[in-house]
XYZ file of C-alpha atoms in Angstrom:
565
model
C 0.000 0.000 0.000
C 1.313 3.556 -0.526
C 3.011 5.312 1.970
C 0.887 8.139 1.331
C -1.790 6.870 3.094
C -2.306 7.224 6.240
C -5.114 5.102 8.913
C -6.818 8.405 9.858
C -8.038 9.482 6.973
C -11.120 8.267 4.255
C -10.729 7.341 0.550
C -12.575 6.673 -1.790
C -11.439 4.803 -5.157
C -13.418 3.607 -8.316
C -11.943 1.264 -10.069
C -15.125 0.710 -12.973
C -18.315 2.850 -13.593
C -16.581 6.609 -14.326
C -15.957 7.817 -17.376
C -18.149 4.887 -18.119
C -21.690 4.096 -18.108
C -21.997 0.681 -16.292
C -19.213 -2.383 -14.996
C -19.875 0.170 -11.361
C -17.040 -1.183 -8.814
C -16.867 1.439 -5.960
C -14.145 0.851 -2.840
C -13.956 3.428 0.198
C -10.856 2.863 2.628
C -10.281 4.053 6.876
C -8.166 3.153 9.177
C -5.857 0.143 6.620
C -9.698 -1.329 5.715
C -11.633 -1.500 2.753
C -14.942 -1.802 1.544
C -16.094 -2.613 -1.964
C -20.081 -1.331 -3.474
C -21.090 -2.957 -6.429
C -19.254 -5.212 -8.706
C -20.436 -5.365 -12.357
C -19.841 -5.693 -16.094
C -20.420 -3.906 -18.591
C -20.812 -4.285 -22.812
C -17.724 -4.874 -24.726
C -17.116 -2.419 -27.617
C -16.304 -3.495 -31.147
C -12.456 -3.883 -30.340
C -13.514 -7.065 -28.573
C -14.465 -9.817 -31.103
C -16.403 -12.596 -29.839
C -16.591 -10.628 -26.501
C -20.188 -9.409 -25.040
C -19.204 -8.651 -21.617
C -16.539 -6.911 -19.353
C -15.546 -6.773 -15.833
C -13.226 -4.405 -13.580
C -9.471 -5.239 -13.310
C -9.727 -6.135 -9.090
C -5.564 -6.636 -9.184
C -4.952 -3.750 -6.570
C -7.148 -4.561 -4.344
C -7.275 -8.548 -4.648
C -3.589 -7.641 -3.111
C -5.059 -6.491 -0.234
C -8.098 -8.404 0.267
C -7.043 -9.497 3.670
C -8.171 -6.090 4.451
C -11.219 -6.176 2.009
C -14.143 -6.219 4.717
C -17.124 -7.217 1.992
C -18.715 -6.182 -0.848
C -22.280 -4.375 -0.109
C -24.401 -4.705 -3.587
C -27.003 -1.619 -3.732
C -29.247 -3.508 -6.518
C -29.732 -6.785 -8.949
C -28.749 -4.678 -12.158
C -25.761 -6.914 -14.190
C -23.722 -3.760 -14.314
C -23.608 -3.677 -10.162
C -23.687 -7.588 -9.596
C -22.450 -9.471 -12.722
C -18.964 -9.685 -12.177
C -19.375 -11.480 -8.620
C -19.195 -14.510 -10.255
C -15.983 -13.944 -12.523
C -13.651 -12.146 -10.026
C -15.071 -13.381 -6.578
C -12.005 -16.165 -6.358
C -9.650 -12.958 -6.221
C -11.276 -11.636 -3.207
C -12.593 -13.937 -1.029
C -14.706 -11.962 0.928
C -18.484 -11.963 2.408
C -21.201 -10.078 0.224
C -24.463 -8.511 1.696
C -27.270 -8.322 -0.858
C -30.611 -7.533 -0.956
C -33.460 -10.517 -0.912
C -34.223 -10.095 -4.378
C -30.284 -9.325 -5.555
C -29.017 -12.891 -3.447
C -31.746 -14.999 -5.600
C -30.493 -13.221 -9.231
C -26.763 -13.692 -7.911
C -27.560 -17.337 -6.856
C -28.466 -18.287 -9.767
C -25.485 -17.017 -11.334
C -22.907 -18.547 -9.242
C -24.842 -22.045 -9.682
C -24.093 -21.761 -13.544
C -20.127 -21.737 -12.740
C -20.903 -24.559 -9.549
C -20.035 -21.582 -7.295
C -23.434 -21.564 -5.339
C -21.934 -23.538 -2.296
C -18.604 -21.236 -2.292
C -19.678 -17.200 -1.850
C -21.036 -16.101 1.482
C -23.998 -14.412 0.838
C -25.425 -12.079 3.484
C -29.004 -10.914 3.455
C -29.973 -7.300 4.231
C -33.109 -5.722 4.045
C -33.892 -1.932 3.290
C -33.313 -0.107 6.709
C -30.976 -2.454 7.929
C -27.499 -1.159 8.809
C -24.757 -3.553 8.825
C -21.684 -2.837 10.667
C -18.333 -3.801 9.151
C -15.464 -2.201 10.940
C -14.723 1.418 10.773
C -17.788 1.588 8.375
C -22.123 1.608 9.411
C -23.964 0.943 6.324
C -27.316 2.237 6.924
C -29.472 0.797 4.016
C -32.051 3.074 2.235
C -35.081 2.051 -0.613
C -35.310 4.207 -3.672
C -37.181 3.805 -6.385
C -35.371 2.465 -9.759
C -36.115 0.024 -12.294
C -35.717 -3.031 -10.195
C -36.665 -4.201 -7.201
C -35.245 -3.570 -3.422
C -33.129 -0.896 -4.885
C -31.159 0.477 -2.584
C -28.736 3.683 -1.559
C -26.342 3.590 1.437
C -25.749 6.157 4.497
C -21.771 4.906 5.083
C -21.019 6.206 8.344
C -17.441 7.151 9.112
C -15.144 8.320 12.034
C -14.769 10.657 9.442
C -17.996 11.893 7.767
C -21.035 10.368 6.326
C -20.905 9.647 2.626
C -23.856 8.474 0.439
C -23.629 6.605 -1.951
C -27.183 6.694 -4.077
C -26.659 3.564 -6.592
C -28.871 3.875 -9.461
C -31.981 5.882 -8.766
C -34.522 8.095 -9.708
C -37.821 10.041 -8.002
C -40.880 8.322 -9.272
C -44.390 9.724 -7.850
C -46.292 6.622 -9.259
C -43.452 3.490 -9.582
C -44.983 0.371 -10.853
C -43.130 -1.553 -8.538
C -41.663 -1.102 -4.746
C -41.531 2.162 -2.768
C -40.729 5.407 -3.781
C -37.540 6.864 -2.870
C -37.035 7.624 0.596
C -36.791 11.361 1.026
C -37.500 11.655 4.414
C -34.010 9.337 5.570
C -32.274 11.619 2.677
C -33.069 14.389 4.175
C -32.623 13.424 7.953
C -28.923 12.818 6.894
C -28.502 16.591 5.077
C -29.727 17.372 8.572
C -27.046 15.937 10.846
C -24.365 16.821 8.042
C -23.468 14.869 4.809
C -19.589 14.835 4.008
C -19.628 13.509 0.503
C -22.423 12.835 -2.330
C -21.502 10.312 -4.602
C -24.245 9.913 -6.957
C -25.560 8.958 -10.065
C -24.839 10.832 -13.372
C -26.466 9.053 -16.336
C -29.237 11.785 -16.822
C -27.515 15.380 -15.726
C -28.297 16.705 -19.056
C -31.675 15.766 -19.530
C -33.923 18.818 -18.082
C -37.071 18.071 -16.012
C -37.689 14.653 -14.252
C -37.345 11.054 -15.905
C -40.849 10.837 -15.524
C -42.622 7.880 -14.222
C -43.488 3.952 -15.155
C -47.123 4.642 -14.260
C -46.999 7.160 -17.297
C -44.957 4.344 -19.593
C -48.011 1.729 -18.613
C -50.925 4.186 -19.970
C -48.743 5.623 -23.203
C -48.390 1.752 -23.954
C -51.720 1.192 -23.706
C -52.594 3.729 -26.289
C -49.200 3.040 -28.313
C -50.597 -0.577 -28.475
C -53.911 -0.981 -28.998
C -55.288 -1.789 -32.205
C -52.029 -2.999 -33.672
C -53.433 -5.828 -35.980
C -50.853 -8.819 -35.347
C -47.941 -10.278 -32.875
C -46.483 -7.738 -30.527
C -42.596 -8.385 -29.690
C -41.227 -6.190 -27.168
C -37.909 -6.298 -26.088
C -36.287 -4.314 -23.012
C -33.635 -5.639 -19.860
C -34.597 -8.936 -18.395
C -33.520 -7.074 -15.056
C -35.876 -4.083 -15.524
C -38.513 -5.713 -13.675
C -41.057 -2.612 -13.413
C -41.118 -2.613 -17.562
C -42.076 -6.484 -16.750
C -45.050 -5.837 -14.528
C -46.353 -2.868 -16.908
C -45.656 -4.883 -19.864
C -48.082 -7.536 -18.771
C -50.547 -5.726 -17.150
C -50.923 -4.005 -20.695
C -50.873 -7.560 -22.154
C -53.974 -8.276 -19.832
C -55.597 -5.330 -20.684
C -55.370 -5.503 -24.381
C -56.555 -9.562 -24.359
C -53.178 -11.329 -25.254
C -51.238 -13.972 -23.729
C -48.071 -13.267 -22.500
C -44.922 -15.305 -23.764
C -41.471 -14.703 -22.450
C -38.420 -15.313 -24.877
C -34.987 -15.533 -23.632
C -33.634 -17.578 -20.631
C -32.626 -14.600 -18.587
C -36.245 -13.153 -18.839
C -37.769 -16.673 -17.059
C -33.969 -15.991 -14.621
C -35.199 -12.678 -13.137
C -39.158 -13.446 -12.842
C -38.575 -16.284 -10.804
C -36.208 -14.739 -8.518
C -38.985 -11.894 -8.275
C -41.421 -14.808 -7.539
C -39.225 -15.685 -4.776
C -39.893 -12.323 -3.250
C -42.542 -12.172 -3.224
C -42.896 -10.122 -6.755
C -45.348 -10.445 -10.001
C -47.398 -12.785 -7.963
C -49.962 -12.067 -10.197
C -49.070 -13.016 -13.882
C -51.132 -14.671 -15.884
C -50.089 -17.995 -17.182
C -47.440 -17.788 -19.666
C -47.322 -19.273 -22.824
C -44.503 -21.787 -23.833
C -42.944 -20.028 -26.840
C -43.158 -23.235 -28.890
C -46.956 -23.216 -28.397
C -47.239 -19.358 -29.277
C -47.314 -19.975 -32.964
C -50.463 -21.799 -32.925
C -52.805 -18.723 -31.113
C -54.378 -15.877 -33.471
C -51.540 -13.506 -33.888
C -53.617 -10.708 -32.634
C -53.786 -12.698 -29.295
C -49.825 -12.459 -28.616
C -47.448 -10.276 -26.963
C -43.295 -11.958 -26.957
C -41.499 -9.896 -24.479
C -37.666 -10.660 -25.393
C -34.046 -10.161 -24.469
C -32.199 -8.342 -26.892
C -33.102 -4.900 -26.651
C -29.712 -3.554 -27.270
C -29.130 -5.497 -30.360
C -27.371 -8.675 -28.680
C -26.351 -10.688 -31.540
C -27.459 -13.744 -29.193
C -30.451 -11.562 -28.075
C -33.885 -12.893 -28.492
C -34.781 -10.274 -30.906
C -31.944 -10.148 -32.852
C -32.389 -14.105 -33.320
C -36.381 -13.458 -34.279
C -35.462 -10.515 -36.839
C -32.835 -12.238 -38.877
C -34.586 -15.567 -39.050
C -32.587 -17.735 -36.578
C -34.949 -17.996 -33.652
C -36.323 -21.783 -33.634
C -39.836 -20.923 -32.333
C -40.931 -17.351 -33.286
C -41.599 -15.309 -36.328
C -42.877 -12.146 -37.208
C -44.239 -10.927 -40.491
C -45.369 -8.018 -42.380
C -47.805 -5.766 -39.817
C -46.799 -7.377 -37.014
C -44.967 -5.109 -34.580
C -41.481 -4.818 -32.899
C -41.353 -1.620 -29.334
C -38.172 -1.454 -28.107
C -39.036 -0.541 -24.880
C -35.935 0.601 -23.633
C -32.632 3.375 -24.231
C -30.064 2.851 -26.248
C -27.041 2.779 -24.932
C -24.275 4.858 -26.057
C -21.889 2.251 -28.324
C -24.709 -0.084 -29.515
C -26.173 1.767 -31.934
C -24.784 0.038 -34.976
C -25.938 -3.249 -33.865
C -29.056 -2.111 -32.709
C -29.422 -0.170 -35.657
C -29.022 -3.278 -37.772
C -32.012 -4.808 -36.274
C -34.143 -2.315 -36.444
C -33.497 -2.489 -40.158
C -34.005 -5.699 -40.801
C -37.206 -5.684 -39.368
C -38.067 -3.034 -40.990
C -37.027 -4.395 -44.514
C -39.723 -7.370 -43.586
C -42.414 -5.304 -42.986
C -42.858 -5.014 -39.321
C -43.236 -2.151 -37.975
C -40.556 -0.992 -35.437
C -41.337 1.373 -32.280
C -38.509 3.028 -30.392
C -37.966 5.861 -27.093
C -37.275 8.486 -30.473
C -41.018 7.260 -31.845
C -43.369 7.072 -28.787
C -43.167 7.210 -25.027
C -42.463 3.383 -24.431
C -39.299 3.974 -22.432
C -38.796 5.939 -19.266
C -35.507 6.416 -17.739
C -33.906 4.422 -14.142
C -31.828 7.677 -13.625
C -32.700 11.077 -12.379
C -32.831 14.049 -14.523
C -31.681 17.344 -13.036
C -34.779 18.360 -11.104
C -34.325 15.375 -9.655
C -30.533 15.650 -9.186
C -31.445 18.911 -7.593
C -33.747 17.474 -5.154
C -31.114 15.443 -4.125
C -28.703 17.829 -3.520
C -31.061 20.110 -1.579
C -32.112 16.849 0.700
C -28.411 16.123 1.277
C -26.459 18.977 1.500
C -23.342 17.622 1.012
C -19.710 19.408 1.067
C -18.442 16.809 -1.924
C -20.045 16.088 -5.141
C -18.587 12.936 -6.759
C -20.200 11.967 -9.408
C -20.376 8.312 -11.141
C -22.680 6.265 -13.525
C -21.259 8.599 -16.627
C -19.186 9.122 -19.407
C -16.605 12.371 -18.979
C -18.888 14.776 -20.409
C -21.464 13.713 -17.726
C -19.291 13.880 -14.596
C -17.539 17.476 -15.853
C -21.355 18.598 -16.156
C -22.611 17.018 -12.864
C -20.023 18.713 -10.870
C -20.539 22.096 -12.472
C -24.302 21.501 -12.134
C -23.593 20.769 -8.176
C -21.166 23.741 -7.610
C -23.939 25.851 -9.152
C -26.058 24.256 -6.403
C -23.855 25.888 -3.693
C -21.935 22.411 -3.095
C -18.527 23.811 -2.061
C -16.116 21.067 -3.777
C -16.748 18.986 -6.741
C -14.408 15.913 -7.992
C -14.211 14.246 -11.648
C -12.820 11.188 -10.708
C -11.426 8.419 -13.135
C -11.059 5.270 -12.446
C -7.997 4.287 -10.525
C -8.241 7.646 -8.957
C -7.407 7.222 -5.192
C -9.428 10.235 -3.611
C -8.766 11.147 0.068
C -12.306 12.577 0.871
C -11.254 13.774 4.716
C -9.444 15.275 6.285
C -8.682 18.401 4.655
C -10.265 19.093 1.286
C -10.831 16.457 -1.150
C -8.320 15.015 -3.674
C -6.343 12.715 -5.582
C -3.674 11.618 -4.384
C -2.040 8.914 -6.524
C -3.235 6.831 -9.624
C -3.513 3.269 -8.857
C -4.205 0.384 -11.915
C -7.156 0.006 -13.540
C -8.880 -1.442 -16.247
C -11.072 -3.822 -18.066
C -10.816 -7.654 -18.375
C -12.603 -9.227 -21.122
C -14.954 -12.173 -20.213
C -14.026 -15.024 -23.167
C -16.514 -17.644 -22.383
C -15.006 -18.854 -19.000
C -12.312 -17.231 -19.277
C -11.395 -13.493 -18.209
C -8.229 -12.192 -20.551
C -6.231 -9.009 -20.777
C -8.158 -6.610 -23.094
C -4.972 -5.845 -24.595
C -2.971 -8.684 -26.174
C -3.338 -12.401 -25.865
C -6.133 -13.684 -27.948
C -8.170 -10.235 -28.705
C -5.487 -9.065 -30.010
C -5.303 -11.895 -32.462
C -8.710 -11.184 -33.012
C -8.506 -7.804 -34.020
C -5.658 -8.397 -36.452
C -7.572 -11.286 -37.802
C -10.632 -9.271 -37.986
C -9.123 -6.103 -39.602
C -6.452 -7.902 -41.867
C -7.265 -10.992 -42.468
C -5.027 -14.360 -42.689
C -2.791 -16.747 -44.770
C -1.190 -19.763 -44.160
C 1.780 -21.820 -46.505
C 2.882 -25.382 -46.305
C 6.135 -25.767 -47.661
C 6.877 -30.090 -47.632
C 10.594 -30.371 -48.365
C 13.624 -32.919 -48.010
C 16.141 -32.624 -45.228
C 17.893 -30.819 -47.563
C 15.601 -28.324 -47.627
C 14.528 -28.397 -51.343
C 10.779 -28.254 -52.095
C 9.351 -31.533 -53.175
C 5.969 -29.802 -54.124
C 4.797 -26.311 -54.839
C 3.966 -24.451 -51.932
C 0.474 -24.294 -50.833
C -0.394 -20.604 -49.857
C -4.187 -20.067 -48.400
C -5.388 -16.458 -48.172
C -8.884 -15.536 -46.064
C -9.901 -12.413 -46.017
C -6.907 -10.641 -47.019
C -7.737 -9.566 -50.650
C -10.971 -8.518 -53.039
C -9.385 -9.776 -56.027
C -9.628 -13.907 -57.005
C -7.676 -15.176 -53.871
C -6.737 -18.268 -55.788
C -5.029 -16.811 -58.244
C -3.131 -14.185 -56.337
C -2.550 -17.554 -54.116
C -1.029 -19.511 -56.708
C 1.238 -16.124 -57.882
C 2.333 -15.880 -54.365
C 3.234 -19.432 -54.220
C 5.184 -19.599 -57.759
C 7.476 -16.280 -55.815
C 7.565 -17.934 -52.245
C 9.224 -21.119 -54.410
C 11.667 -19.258 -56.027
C 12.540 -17.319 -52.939
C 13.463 -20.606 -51.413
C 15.380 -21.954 -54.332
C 17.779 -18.654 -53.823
C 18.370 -19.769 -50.056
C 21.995 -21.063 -49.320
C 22.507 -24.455 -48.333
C 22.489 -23.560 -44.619
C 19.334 -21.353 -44.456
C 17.535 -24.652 -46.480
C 18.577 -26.542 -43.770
C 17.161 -24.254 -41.100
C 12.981 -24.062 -40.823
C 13.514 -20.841 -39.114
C 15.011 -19.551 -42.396
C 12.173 -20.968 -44.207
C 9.591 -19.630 -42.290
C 10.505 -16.100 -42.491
C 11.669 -16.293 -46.621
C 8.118 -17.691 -46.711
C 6.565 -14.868 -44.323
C 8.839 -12.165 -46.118
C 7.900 -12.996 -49.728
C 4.088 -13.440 -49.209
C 4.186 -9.468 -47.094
C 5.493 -8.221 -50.162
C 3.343 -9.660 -52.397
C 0.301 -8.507 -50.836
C 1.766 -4.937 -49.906
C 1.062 -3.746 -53.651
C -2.701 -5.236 -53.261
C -3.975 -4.504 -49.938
C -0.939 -2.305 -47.864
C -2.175 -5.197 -45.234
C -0.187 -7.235 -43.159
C -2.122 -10.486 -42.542
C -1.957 -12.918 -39.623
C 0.718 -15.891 -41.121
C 1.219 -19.670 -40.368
C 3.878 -21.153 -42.096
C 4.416 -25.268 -42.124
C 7.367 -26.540 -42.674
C 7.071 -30.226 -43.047
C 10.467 -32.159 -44.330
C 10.215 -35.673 -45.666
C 13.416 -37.681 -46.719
C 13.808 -37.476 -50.543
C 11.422 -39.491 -52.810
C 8.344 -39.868 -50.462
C 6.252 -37.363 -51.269
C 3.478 -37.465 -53.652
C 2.731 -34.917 -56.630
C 5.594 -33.147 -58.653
C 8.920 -31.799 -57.263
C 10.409 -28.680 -57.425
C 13.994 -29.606 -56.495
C 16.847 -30.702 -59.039
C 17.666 -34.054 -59.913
């Protein structure tokens, strides 16, 4: 641990969700202890192939997690929870969860056989849980999931809270409204730091409510002549509960696509949540009701490529199929960096003849996160001397702290993440950049972002490949023409530019001296060297190579040779 820090003051450090939307890993440090909020993933980008999720890089602190008191999880959204599962063997430490959050976490640590190995603590909202230095007092706001929660963290040195994901809804579909009342009762007694949510800060007004999303989708909906496919988070459990009380309402049966939908209602069941949904219809039996009689609801609403709706709107699902005026609501934003994908489902339904419904066509989608009147609410319940803001990209944090300082808050961080921030005593800063990053999840695997096999990927992926057998004698003359294999390297007739590369490749060899035959080092690179500088005049590319070097004694191979008698 640095020497800079000392066991009398507080810290806090992000090491995921700033300068970020999402993959939210929060730590705050007193007295040589630690304790972690939230631990999730987030989307990979397009620099990831074969990559849909990523997690935080937990290296600094799995060094110290000796001194790593627990991990407190404020809701059951996969970009606070979902990496629990992947990095949990680094830190070997207790968790405290929500009801609802411990059965959607459960189920994920059963699909790695790690359901017998994570202590899982149960908290409910008002509950304060005491681990060392630090009093968690629990809080219920109101958010697009159930038992959401923000946290009072009580210090020898201030009281920070920290508000998770959140949002001021006067008529929420489902659970409490926020707790103003506790909010303010803290601004009373004194509130040292406000680290809060940012998503929203420059959208004016309030998000608006989920009571308003049910009506609009009543009207939005009714009438529409065949299937209805909507597609928003599996997690976003209020959209679930307005979704099929409009179903009920407008006479169709209710079929859920997409394991992780059938995941999250019946840990809600388990809750005591959607008690009352009407029987749902096995997809494979769906088909055979009057299309005006269905409504899907589906995974997929950021354009997944293994999303349910990208699977129904290229063709590829097994069990569902829309055609021409049926209709496709996306009932949910679009997050910044999957617009091309998305994008490329909405046009391919479109292109069929179904009709497609977005947040930019009609009010099916109401935000999780507060706007600013609602970001000024909270900062005239809490009063704090601190603004940190999280949950954003830059532009959002840099606007979120001007936004607080013109609400009288006195100091105002942008933090990144690695950013080790002494919060007290004295005024706030950073004090020393400690490592940070992202670790891609590869099917069971988590790998380096950088390097390793995405970087194969990328190269792959951007310049395409080649491989060459050379067979030859121990001499090292060719007993056959090379064989040269280009994929995805050039536009022209790859064959043909093959066979061209091949004819130089064998006279490249031929020109080698007796000793660099010999060597299949010296082969490999001739090889390598020759096909480069073919293609450079084509493509300026430099494609991935494997080179084979196979030697046979004279006389046993096959097909016609290309050394001298």
């Amino acid at each position: 641990m640095s020497e800079r820090l000392d066991k009398d003051s507080l810290y806090f450090l992000p090491l995921g969700g700033v300068n970020e939307i999402g993959m939210n890993l929060n730590l705050y440090g007193y007295g040589d202890q630690w304790l972690m909020v939230d631990l999730g993933t987030s989307f990979a980008d397009e620099g990831m192939p074969g990559v849909d999720l990523v997690a935080p890089d937990v290296t600094w602190i799995a060094g110290r997690r000796e001194r790593l008191l627990g991990i407190v999880l404020t809701h059951a959204h996969e970009d606070h929870l979902g990496a629990v599962s992947h990095l949990w063997n680094e830190l070997q430490c207790p968790v405290w969860a929500t009801g609802f959050a411990a059965s959607v976490l459960r189920r994920k640590l059963a699909e790695k056989g790690m359901e017998n190995d994570v202590p899982i603590n149960i908290y409910r909202p008002g509950d304060t849980i005491e681990l060392g230095p630090f009093r968690i007092r629990s809080m219920s706001i109101t958010h697009s999931t159930p038992e959401s929660q923000a946290l009072a963290i009580e210090t020898p040195r201030g009281v920070v809270l920290h508000t998770g994901d959140w949002k001021l809804d006067p008529r929420p579909m489902l659970g409490p409204q926020t707790e103003v009342e506790t909010l303010r009762s803290y601004g009373d007694r004194g509130v040292l730091a406000l680290v809060c949510d940012s998503t929203n800060v420059f959208n004016h007004g309030s998000s608006g409510s989920e009571g308003e999303v049910h009506d609009s989708l009543m009207k939005v909906l009714a009438g529409k002549p065949g299937r209805i496919a909507v597609t928003t988070f599996s997690s976003n459990l209020a959209r679930l509960e307005t979704l099929i009380a409009v179903a009920r309402h407008l006479d169709r049966h209710v079929c859920l696509i997409g394991r992780s939908l059938h995941r999250f209602i019946a840990a809600a069941q388990e809750n005591g949540y959607l008690q009352s949904i009407p029987n749902l219809v096995d997809e494979r039996e769906c088909g055979y009701l009057p299309r005006e009689k269905v409504m899907y609801i589906c995974t997929g609403c950021q354009g997944e490529p293994r999303g349910a709706m990208s699977r129904i709107a290229f063709g590829s699902h097994p069990h569902v199929v829309l055609s021409p005026d049926d209709t496709a609501v996306f009932s949910s934003k679009i997050i910044p960096g999957n617009e091309r994908a998305l994008f490329r489902v909405h046009n391919e339904l479109v292109s069929r003849g179904i009709e497609v419904i977005t947040e930019k066509d009609a009010f099916v989608h109401v935000s999780g996160h507060p706007s600013r009147d609602e970001l000024a609410e909270m900062y005239r319940l809490a009063r704090p001397q601190i603004a940190i803001p999280v949950h954003g990209e830059p532009r959002h944090l840099v606007e979120h702290v001007r936004f607080a300082q013109s609400l009288q808050v006195p100091h105002g961080l942008v933090p990144r993440n690695g950013d080790l921030i002494r919060l007290a005593p004295g005024e706030p800063e950073v004090i020393e950049q400690v490592p940070a990053g992202r670790l891609a999840i590869d099917g069971e695997e988590l790998v380096a972002v950088q390097g390793g096999a995405l970087a194969q990927r990328r190269k792959l992926a951007f310049n395409g490949a080649a491989s060459i057998s050379l067979v030859v004698d121990d001499k090292g003359y060719l007993l056959t023409a090379p064989r040269v294999a280009l994929t995805g390297v050039v536009n022209g007739d790859p064959e043909e530019i093959a066979a061209d590369i091949a004819n130089d490749v064998a006279e490249a060899i031929d020109n080698l001296g007796p000793g660099q035959q010999r060597n299949d080092s010296s082969l490999e690179q001739t090889a390598i060297r020759t096909l480069r500088l073919g293609l450079r005049g084509l493509t300026g590319r430099k494609p991935t190579v494997q080179v084979h070097v196979i030697r046979l004694p004279q006389g046993q191979a096959t097909g016609t040779a290309a050394a001298p008698a």
